[in-house]
Amino acid sequence: MERILFGDNQFFAVNHISDEKSRTQSIKFKDDQAIIRTLDHAINAGINTFMCTTHDRIANICEIIRQNPNKYNDFKIYPCMPYAHKYANAVTELGIVGTLKEYVPGNFLGSMFKGGIAFLSKDYLSMMELLIDTEMKMFKGINTPVIFLQNVITDLLLGLGMKDILIAFHGYVKKKYNAEAGFITMNLPLLIQVLEEGGIENPIICSSINKVGFRMSGGRELYEETLRTKKFRGIAMQVLASGAISPKEALEYVCGLPNIESILFGASSKNNIHETASLIRQFDQEIISV
Amino acid sequence: MIKVGLIGAGKMGISHLSILGAHPDAEVVGVCDTSKLVLDVLNKYTPFPCFSDHKKMLEVSKPDAVFVSVPTKFHYEIVKDLLSQSIHVFAEKPFCLTAKQGAELVELAKQKGLINQVGYHNKFIGTFNEVKNILNSGSIGDIYHFIGESYGPVVVKKKQDNWRSNASEGGGCLMDYASHVIDLINYLISPVKNVKSSLLKPIFSEGVEDSVFSLLELENNVSGVLSVNWSDDTYRKMSTQLTILGKKGKIVSDANELKVFFKEDNCPEGYTKGWNVKYITDFAEEVDFYLRGEEYSAQVDYFIKAIQGKVPNNKNTFESAWKTDLAIELIKLSA
């Protein structure tokens, strides 16, 4: 994985501290071209990996990337699935079974219900596989070397003790897409423990890691110890803690931590993208020279 | 270790179950649901004992406490049954279909001395609690108006029916969405005493309202506006905002951001005259397990701690949720 990954929250009105900023972003990135322009700024800043949720609009972005193979030759996408709000809003309205009926493709569920067949364990896993395939359709022909499970699903399964599903996700992504599975989580120490027990070695885990301990369940010290002692490929997200700390202070902290392979950040303006990328490189350089 | 059961593994139930599964002081001794599919998945992949009949679950698992997250119309009967068996109860919101049912349960829980809580999670959000602190300090002066708002994209086109589109089962925007805002107004400013008039407008639904607009009068004689719409797809998810206008200042708060304006120098510590902007990162208290927001874990943790006797049973009690049910009834009557 590259040292710096570019995120997509800014494109889809995800702002963890301000609904007003969300709205401003949603207006700014109304056109797909505005997203492409920002991605191009990231590429110019030397960032060639875009980590994005499987939002409907990403399909359009993928189409533009496919149409310009020369320009995006080295460009990689790390899909993060599912776009949870689509399902969460559907569950509120349709219930869990209703949502599955709506989103699992074909007549898969229909035939299961009609037949009243005893549900075999295999069927749930293939239902998951169908959902993964649906989410992956938009990325056809695009280089997707790592495929992530979004934190709301990872953490839901984690709390429920459904580690077999986490392991099945890992296996299917490898088998079908020849990609590595990644897990986004807000509960890094607990997830590592469960994946280790499940026999997944050196997993890719993306987690909130920042100087103020924001969204670091169990506390910053436990995270720092986990980074020192556990074997995994870490990606730090929410490094700026949604703007609670200055970028300089925030990035100096994260760059100084062990076992963080990549840093994920999103930004809307050319200046912010360049500034953040060069700060990361600067602190990395300082650490090497020390 | 508190032995916990859960009845109703729908959207909120599954979320509670996951948080309980990760809680160090809770042991999930039983899960009950009527969906064969949900139950079968839980049975296969989770360590929790599963049941299709809640009475059977109580008999076999003997829980100390039970989470009730079934459709609202079943709350009364199930919660009553649990209380009479001396089981602590966490019920989902809204509390009951009628204030009369709620009053009976409030009384029963009190009689039995059982811990009781309802899932109005906004009270566990740092920004809203800071609003409470500022109001308690009196520094925005006498309140003369408020606006309680909530918008989101739940019903954005004509769709099939389920219990949420049936008013007699507790469906509709008033009970599902607006109840959160009403509960927050009750808590932060004062309970609703009177409703001047209301508009309950269907937009895409048939049979239930998709939006609620009301003029409310509170016990402390402050009046204000309630504006809620769950058919607004310019919002990515539910967004709840409260604006409180006082003679010496103004507060605008949502779950993420708190903006306060003070007219005078006499402000609470950490604030100055003019506009102040603070974020959830300033107030969020760390949780041991995070799922969808600190507040969901915090409310479950508070309930468990109340059973252990570590905190008082004074947040989101049946009584406070019953007052929200009362306000819902007043809104229906005024429409």
XYZ file of C-alpha atoms in Angstrom:
625
model
C 0.000 0.000 0.000
C 1.139 3.551 -0.646
C 2.032 5.743 2.300
C -0.734 8.234 1.576
C -4.289 7.280 0.607
C -6.928 9.751 -0.520
C -10.386 9.461 1.077
C -13.842 10.417 -0.162
C -15.817 11.800 2.793
C -15.637 15.339 1.454
C -17.351 14.255 -1.790
C -20.387 12.797 -0.101
C -21.163 15.368 2.549
C -19.643 13.328 5.345
C -18.318 15.702 7.934
C -18.048 14.469 11.467
C -18.285 17.839 13.118
C -20.527 20.083 11.091
C -23.781 19.567 9.200
C -23.278 23.012 7.704
C -19.901 22.014 6.245
C -21.522 18.827 4.952
C -24.033 20.882 3.025
C -21.368 23.182 1.607
C -19.433 20.142 0.406
C -22.505 18.569 -1.069
C -23.043 21.747 -3.119
C -19.378 21.979 -4.113
C -19.210 18.385 -5.338
C -22.583 18.276 -7.059
C -20.932 17.613 -10.425
C -18.790 14.556 -11.032
C -16.243 16.790 -12.726
C -15.623 18.546 -9.401
C -14.749 15.174 -7.868
C -12.480 14.293 -10.791
C -10.711 17.661 -10.542
C -10.012 17.041 -6.853
C -8.776 13.507 -7.571
C -6.446 14.989 -10.173
C -5.086 17.393 -7.537
C -4.384 14.365 -5.351
C -2.633 12.572 -8.214
C -0.537 15.693 -8.840
C 0.410 15.605 -5.163
C 1.720 12.078 -5.719
C -1.261 10.194 -4.265
C -2.399 7.369 -6.536
C -4.815 5.464 -4.319
C -8.395 6.520 -3.792
C -10.185 4.805 -0.926
C -13.908 5.236 -1.415
C -17.258 3.954 -0.307
C -19.495 2.139 -2.805
C -21.742 5.180 -3.158
C -23.848 5.261 -6.350
C -21.926 8.256 -7.645
C -18.622 6.397 -7.550
C -19.960 4.424 -10.536
C -19.742 7.616 -12.622
C -16.218 8.298 -11.391
C -15.207 4.749 -12.328
C -16.618 5.297 -15.818
C -14.472 8.414 -16.298
C -11.408 6.502 -15.072
C -12.111 3.660 -17.515
C -12.477 6.124 -20.376
C -9.039 7.624 -19.686
C -6.769 4.629 -19.309
C -3.562 6.527 -20.038
C -4.203 9.240 -17.514
C -5.216 6.817 -14.762
C -2.780 4.054 -15.597
C -1.275 3.865 -12.092
C -4.464 4.774 -10.317
C -5.884 2.355 -7.770
C -9.188 2.297 -5.935
C -9.763 0.656 -2.566
C -13.540 0.103 -2.432
C -15.153 0.227 1.016
C -18.458 -1.556 1.234
C -21.287 -1.216 1.789
C -22.456 2.397 1.609
C -24.162 1.859 4.927
C -26.714 4.668 4.942
C -28.385 3.230 1.867
C -29.082 0.051 3.838
C -29.717 1.736 7.192
C -32.413 3.991 5.756
C -33.909 1.004 3.943
C -33.983 -1.062 7.152
C -35.870 1.724 8.947
C -38.479 1.651 6.223
C -38.560 -1.964 5.046
C -37.167 -3.990 7.939
C -34.256 -6.404 7.660
C -35.951 -9.010 5.461
C -37.524 -6.306 3.276
C -34.113 -4.721 2.746
C -32.548 -8.030 1.739
C -35.391 -8.572 -0.732
C -34.712 -5.136 -2.180
C -30.949 -5.445 -2.504
C -30.007 -9.100 -2.932
C -30.049 -9.527 -6.712
C -32.174 -11.937 -8.690
C -34.759 -14.187 -7.228
C -32.356 -15.608 -4.686
C -34.311 -14.723 -1.564
C -37.648 -15.129 -3.253
C -36.920 -18.730 -4.036
C -35.590 -19.340 -0.541
C -38.737 -17.991 1.068
C -41.104 -19.660 -1.350
C -39.482 -23.024 -1.051
C -39.372 -22.771 2.714
C -36.144 -24.737 2.400
C -34.159 -25.154 5.571
C -31.515 -22.472 5.332
C -28.118 -24.029 5.128
C -25.092 -22.224 6.467
C -23.751 -22.061 2.955
C -26.705 -19.992 1.796
C -25.959 -17.034 4.074
C -22.393 -16.887 2.948
C -23.424 -16.976 -0.692
C -25.933 -14.240 0.078
C -23.019 -12.192 1.392
C -21.046 -13.056 -1.731
C -23.919 -11.838 -3.925
C -24.015 -8.571 -2.007
C -20.244 -8.142 -2.420
C -20.548 -8.809 -6.151
C -23.329 -6.229 -6.432
C -21.203 -3.608 -4.713
C -18.163 -4.518 -6.829
C -19.921 -4.237 -10.206
C -19.077 -0.566 -10.634
C -15.330 -1.238 -10.319
C -15.093 -3.617 -13.283
C -11.824 -3.068 -15.144
C -10.346 -0.932 -12.380
C -7.393 -1.929 -10.239
C -8.792 -2.690 -6.752
C -6.000 -4.455 -4.840
C -7.609 -4.000 -1.410
C -11.339 -4.260 -0.686
C -12.619 -2.996 2.651
C -15.536 -3.785 4.880
C -16.962 -0.556 6.329
C -16.653 -0.011 10.062
C -20.365 -0.136 10.804
C -20.504 -3.699 9.441
C -17.109 -4.830 10.767
C -17.975 -3.560 14.238
C -21.537 -4.874 14.151
C -20.240 -8.360 13.321
C -17.488 -7.966 15.906
C -19.930 -7.187 18.718
C -22.246 -9.992 17.633
C -19.359 -12.439 17.708
C -19.865 -13.286 14.011
C -16.212 -13.838 13.295
C -16.963 -16.519 10.685
C -18.487 -13.839 8.458
C -15.432 -11.592 8.831
C -13.259 -14.546 7.860
C -15.557 -15.444 4.959
C -15.291 -11.872 3.652
C -11.517 -12.140 3.796
C -11.574 -15.435 1.904
C -14.073 -14.426 -0.778
C -12.342 -11.167 -1.664
C -9.122 -13.097 -2.202
C -10.759 -15.892 -4.194
C -13.041 -13.850 -6.443
C -11.185 -10.555 -6.846
C -7.625 -11.598 -6.148
C -7.564 -8.729 -3.695
C -6.633 -8.375 -0.061
C -9.414 -7.824 2.411
C -9.252 -4.770 4.597
C -11.298 -4.021 7.680
C -12.310 -0.567 8.832
C -13.053 -0.450 12.552
C -13.498 1.851 15.508
C -12.419 -0.978 17.798
C -8.894 -1.808 16.692
C -7.651 -3.733 19.749
C -10.711 -5.993 19.878
C -10.757 -6.633 16.110
C -7.099 -7.676 16.003
C -7.707 -10.156 18.756
C -10.687 -11.699 16.952
C -8.962 -11.845 13.545
C -5.892 -13.423 15.139
C -8.079 -16.070 16.760
C -9.701 -16.642 13.375
C -6.333 -17.396 11.834
C -6.078 -14.280 9.668
C -2.446 -13.294 9.627
C -1.193 -9.754 9.237
C -4.594 -8.240 8.301
C -5.039 -4.788 6.800
C -6.881 -2.682 9.342
C -7.964 0.913 8.962
C -8.828 2.675 12.175
C -9.329 6.070 13.728
C -5.941 7.111 15.131
C -5.278 10.635 16.325
C -3.574 12.611 19.029
C -6.761 13.485 20.929
C -8.039 9.898 21.188
C -11.202 10.676 19.180
C -13.115 7.498 18.243
C -10.371 5.254 19.655
C -12.370 2.758 21.714
C -10.532 1.695 24.811
C -8.297 4.754 24.691
C -5.202 6.108 23.010
C -2.752 4.211 25.220
C -4.308 0.863 24.374
C -4.075 1.749 20.662
C -0.421 2.727 20.989
C 0.319 -0.540 22.747
C -1.563 -2.474 20.064
C 0.505 -0.737 17.374
C 3.704 -1.666 19.196
C 2.909 -5.277 19.939
C 0.502 -6.700 17.329
C 1.166 -7.841 13.801
C -1.047 -6.096 11.247
C -0.840 -3.574 8.431
C -2.264 -0.401 9.894
C -3.974 2.479 8.124
C -4.641 5.556 10.226
C -7.822 7.506 9.474
C -9.421 10.522 11.157
C -5.866 11.618 11.892
C -6.987 15.249 12.040
C -9.803 14.290 14.450
C -12.222 16.187 12.199
C -10.218 19.370 12.635
C -9.913 19.295 16.418
C -6.109 19.603 16.214
C -3.825 21.533 13.863
C -2.688 19.476 10.836
C 0.950 19.867 11.838
C 0.494 18.585 15.364
C -1.857 15.845 14.152
C 0.436 14.501 11.448
C 3.589 14.712 13.547
C 1.890 12.444 16.081
C 0.690 9.862 13.524
C 3.963 9.817 11.565
C 5.795 9.074 14.800
C 3.765 5.937 15.569
C 5.051 2.451 14.730
C 3.298 -0.028 12.432
C 1.246 2.474 10.448
C 1.758 1.609 6.815
C -0.589 4.212 5.364
C -2.319 7.415 6.303
C -5.775 8.142 4.901
C -7.068 11.674 4.565
C -9.562 13.587 2.503
C -9.581 17.249 1.522
C -11.515 19.446 -0.861
C -8.988 22.053 -1.947
C -5.769 21.757 -3.908
C -3.870 23.629 -1.207
C -5.023 21.401 1.625
C -4.198 18.262 -0.337
C -0.669 19.460 -1.111
C -0.093 20.784 2.387
C -1.190 17.557 4.090
C 0.801 15.341 1.721
C 3.962 17.385 2.131
C 3.604 17.488 5.927
C 3.395 13.678 6.019
C 6.485 13.384 3.812
C 8.328 15.949 5.900
C 7.662 14.171 9.195
C 8.472 10.780 7.650
C 11.796 12.221 6.481
C 12.548 13.667 9.910
C 11.918 10.320 11.557
C 14.191 8.503 9.112
C 16.996 11.005 9.709
C 16.609 10.676 13.478
C -21.986 -10.039 35.288
C -25.491 -8.877 34.396
C -27.527 -11.495 32.529
C -29.256 -9.740 29.646
C -31.935 -10.836 27.204
C -33.162 -9.091 24.076
C -36.609 -9.205 22.495
C -36.794 -7.969 18.901
C -33.665 -8.200 16.757
C -34.566 -5.552 14.152
C -32.490 -2.480 13.365
C -32.197 -1.187 16.924
C -32.240 -4.644 18.474
C -29.274 -5.874 16.445
C -27.382 -2.708 17.316
C -28.067 -3.179 21.054
C -27.138 -6.833 20.747
C -23.757 -6.059 19.218
C -22.996 -3.465 21.900
C -24.112 -5.878 24.627
C -22.042 -8.662 23.065
C -18.923 -6.526 23.467
C -19.806 -5.207 26.942
C -17.492 -6.570 29.644
C -20.186 -6.591 32.369
C -23.060 -8.024 30.310
C -23.712 -11.608 29.355
C -26.283 -12.096 26.584
C -28.325 -15.060 27.789
C -31.046 -14.974 25.166
C -32.269 -13.324 21.970
C -35.817 -13.500 20.756
C -37.277 -12.595 17.367
C -40.203 -13.618 15.192
C -38.261 -13.604 11.912
C -37.055 -17.090 11.061
C -34.340 -15.696 8.851
C -32.887 -13.346 11.485
C -33.090 -15.998 14.173
C -31.459 -18.602 11.996
C -28.530 -16.326 11.141
C -28.049 -15.414 14.814
C -28.275 -19.040 15.804
C -25.662 -20.078 13.291
C -23.089 -17.344 13.681
C -23.404 -15.877 17.178
C -22.820 -17.472 20.569
C -26.229 -16.236 21.821
C -29.055 -18.669 22.700
C -31.983 -17.899 20.379
C -35.728 -18.140 20.973
C -38.858 -17.519 18.941
C -41.050 -17.041 22.027
C -40.034 -14.476 24.623
C -41.874 -16.205 27.449
C -39.812 -19.295 26.790
C -36.645 -17.200 26.804
C -37.475 -15.748 30.222
C -38.200 -19.185 31.579
C -35.022 -20.795 30.263
C -32.472 -17.964 30.397
C -33.656 -16.147 33.541
C -32.242 -12.738 32.581
C -31.693 -9.945 35.139
C -32.523 -7.389 32.477
C -34.199 -7.333 29.065
C -33.954 -4.989 26.070
C -37.292 -4.560 24.321
C -36.938 -3.483 20.690
C -40.124 -4.761 19.101
C -42.660 -2.582 17.234
C -44.142 -0.001 19.635
C -47.587 -1.614 19.776
C -46.094 -4.612 21.610
C -44.162 -2.562 24.194
C -46.920 -2.296 26.773
C -47.742 -5.967 27.022
C -44.152 -7.217 26.977
C -42.744 -4.589 29.347
C -45.592 -5.212 31.794
C -44.848 -8.914 31.727
C -41.140 -8.276 32.362
C -41.733 -5.859 35.230
C -44.133 -8.224 36.921
C -41.388 -10.848 36.806
C -39.029 -8.339 38.489
C -36.803 -7.903 35.436
C -35.048 -4.573 34.717
C -36.146 -3.127 31.377
C -34.574 -1.072 28.604
C -37.308 -0.278 26.065
C -36.894 1.278 22.645
C -38.575 4.580 21.858
C -41.309 5.675 21.564
C -42.371 4.193 24.883
C -46.036 3.232 24.390
C -48.882 3.796 21.972
C -50.905 5.697 24.575
C -49.997 7.763 27.619
C -52.398 5.678 29.684
C -50.388 2.504 29.027
C -47.153 4.347 29.778
C -48.447 5.708 33.091
C -49.275 2.199 34.233
C -45.751 0.966 33.423
C -44.115 3.968 35.130
C -46.063 3.127 38.269
C -45.298 -0.596 38.093
C -41.540 -0.041 37.648
C -41.571 2.330 40.617
C -43.500 -0.101 42.800
C -41.131 -2.920 41.966
C -38.013 -0.764 42.332
C -36.710 -1.849 38.927
C -34.223 -0.042 36.686
C -36.051 1.389 33.685
C -34.707 3.225 30.668
C -35.882 4.170 27.164
C -33.660 4.562 24.086
C -33.739 8.317 23.539
C -30.030 8.349 22.785
C -29.705 12.105 22.157
C -29.350 12.605 25.910
C -26.019 10.802 25.693
C -24.627 13.169 23.068
C -21.971 15.577 24.330
C -23.177 18.678 22.488
C -26.751 18.393 23.766
C -25.515 17.858 27.319
C -23.428 20.993 26.995
C -26.617 22.838 25.956
C -28.115 21.651 29.242
C -25.104 23.009 31.161
C -25.347 26.388 29.458
C -29.097 26.613 30.107
C -28.559 25.687 33.764
C -26.044 28.506 34.091
C -28.758 30.950 33.021
C -26.309 32.850 30.861
C -28.516 33.181 27.784
C -31.133 34.885 29.959
C -34.870 34.256 29.841
C -35.766 31.911 27.000
C -38.480 33.343 24.770
C -38.521 30.943 21.815
C -37.156 27.669 20.495
C -37.117 25.706 17.253
C -36.720 21.928 17.388
C -35.972 20.358 14.027
C -35.173 16.973 12.563
C -34.809 16.009 8.931
C -33.769 12.884 7.109
C -34.285 10.567 4.135
C -36.436 7.671 5.415
C -39.467 7.751 3.102
C -38.419 9.432 -0.119
C -40.706 7.636 -2.538
C -43.893 5.601 -2.547
C -43.115 2.170 -1.132
C -44.561 -0.997 0.262
C -46.255 -1.160 3.646
C -44.869 -2.321 6.947
C -45.570 -1.480 10.597
C -43.843 1.878 10.259
C -46.464 2.930 7.730
C -49.283 2.013 10.079
C -50.244 4.626 12.661
C -52.028 2.159 14.951
C -48.791 0.169 15.304
C -46.635 3.159 16.170
C -45.539 4.054 12.648
C -45.249 7.474 11.074
C -42.905 10.401 11.361
C -44.427 11.716 14.604
C -43.771 8.602 16.679
C -40.581 7.498 14.995
C -38.719 10.712 14.185
C -40.389 13.659 15.927
C -40.408 11.806 19.262
C -36.629 12.319 19.472
C -36.941 16.088 19.131
C -39.884 16.304 21.540
C -37.959 14.292 24.112
C -34.966 16.591 23.727
C -37.134 19.706 24.170
C -38.729 18.114 27.257
C -35.289 17.411 28.688
C -33.391 20.563 27.785
C -36.029 23.274 28.137
C -39.196 22.026 29.823
C -41.873 19.372 29.217
C -44.569 20.112 26.651
C -47.735 21.343 28.385
C -49.944 22.357 25.542
C -50.012 22.149 21.748
C -51.553 25.152 19.991
C -51.888 23.533 16.586
C -50.217 20.971 14.363
C -49.926 19.892 10.768
C -49.326 16.189 10.182
C -48.619 15.951 6.479
C -48.235 12.781 4.434
C -45.809 13.286 1.540
C -45.167 9.854 0.033
C -46.878 7.627 2.592
C -50.497 6.694 2.691
C -52.073 6.401 6.111
C -49.297 8.058 8.089
C -47.669 11.462 8.169
C -44.190 12.033 6.742
C -43.798 15.416 8.402
C -44.850 17.156 11.599
C -45.154 20.909 12.178
C -46.374 22.061 15.592
C -46.618 25.065 17.883
C -45.710 23.926 21.379
C -46.121 25.494 24.798
C -43.968 24.185 27.650
C -44.511 23.888 31.404
C -42.221 26.887 31.994
C -44.490 28.881 29.607
C -41.868 29.116 26.863
C -43.338 28.476 23.413
C -41.748 27.379 20.202
C -41.868 25.455 16.961
C -41.408 21.793 16.086
C -40.506 21.030 12.473
C -39.765 17.452 11.461
C -39.677 15.786 8.043
C -38.404 12.319 7.231
C -38.928 12.669 3.485
C -36.104 15.142 2.923
C -33.364 13.497 0.896
C -31.092 16.523 0.970
C -29.978 14.949 4.269
C -27.702 11.915 4.240
C -28.984 10.686 7.592
C -31.172 11.912 10.432
C -30.117 15.357 11.533
C -31.582 16.876 14.691
C -31.082 20.521 15.565
C -32.250 22.704 18.416
C -32.238 26.498 18.391
C -32.931 28.263 21.695
C -33.358 32.013 21.853
C -32.833 33.856 25.117
C -32.863 37.545 25.989
C -29.105 37.475 26.570
C -28.004 34.931 23.988
C -28.802 32.151 21.574
C -27.869 28.472 21.238
C -27.856 26.449 18.021
C -26.891 22.822 18.511
C -26.951 19.542 16.651
C -25.242 16.269 17.458
C -21.909 17.449 16.048
C -21.665 21.175 16.441
C -22.622 23.684 19.115
C -22.858 27.386 18.324
C -23.562 29.821 21.152
C -23.937 33.570 21.025
C -23.639 35.657 24.192
C -24.663 39.309 24.247
C -22.687 40.060 27.394
C -19.316 39.303 28.982
C -20.934 37.285 31.733
C -20.534 33.813 30.097
C -19.824 30.315 31.400
C -16.177 29.268 31.606
C -14.660 28.521 28.219
C -16.985 30.940 26.397
C -16.686 34.595 25.477
C -19.019 37.385 24.361
C -20.210 36.940 20.757
C -20.251 33.677 18.796
C -18.598 30.535 20.170
C -18.329 27.354 18.106
C -17.521 23.997 19.649
C -17.526 20.482 18.239
C -18.418 16.997 19.412
C -14.686 16.273 19.591
C -14.621 18.661 22.591
C -17.349 16.761 24.436
C -17.456 13.131 23.283
C -16.660 10.756 26.089
C -14.690 7.721 25.093
C -16.547 4.419 25.045
C -15.156 0.888 25.322
C -16.888 -0.297 22.174
C -18.017 1.959 19.343
C -20.706 0.993 16.862
C -22.744 3.827 15.364
C -22.004 6.734 17.650
C -20.771 7.088 21.222
C -24.335 7.682 22.407
C -25.575 4.187 21.536
C -22.848 2.515 23.577
C -23.109 5.103 26.359
C -26.850 4.535 26.898
C -26.410 0.757 27.107
C -23.492 1.192 29.473
C -25.514 3.586 31.639
C -28.329 1.058 31.931
C -25.925 -1.731 32.941
C -24.246 0.584 35.465
C -27.632 1.582 36.905
C -28.408 -2.095 37.524
C -25.020 -2.471 39.203
C -25.894 0.521 41.373
C -22.979 2.557 40.041
C -25.130 5.379 38.637
C -28.593 6.668 39.563
C -31.525 5.538 37.411
C -32.325 9.091 36.291
C -31.584 9.256 32.564
C -34.303 8.441 30.042
C -36.542 6.872 32.653
C -39.950 5.482 31.767
C -41.371 8.609 33.352
C -39.488 10.980 31.053
C -40.406 8.860 28.006
C -44.032 8.829 29.154
C -43.996 12.645 29.124
C -42.876 12.438 25.497
C -45.781 10.069 24.782
C -48.091 12.642 26.393
C -46.792 15.346 24.078
C -47.278 13.038 21.073
C -50.924 12.607 22.103
C -51.363 16.369 22.438
C -49.910 16.873 18.959
C -52.304 14.297 17.477
C -55.253 15.973 19.208
C -54.286 19.407 17.912
C -53.857 18.344 14.291
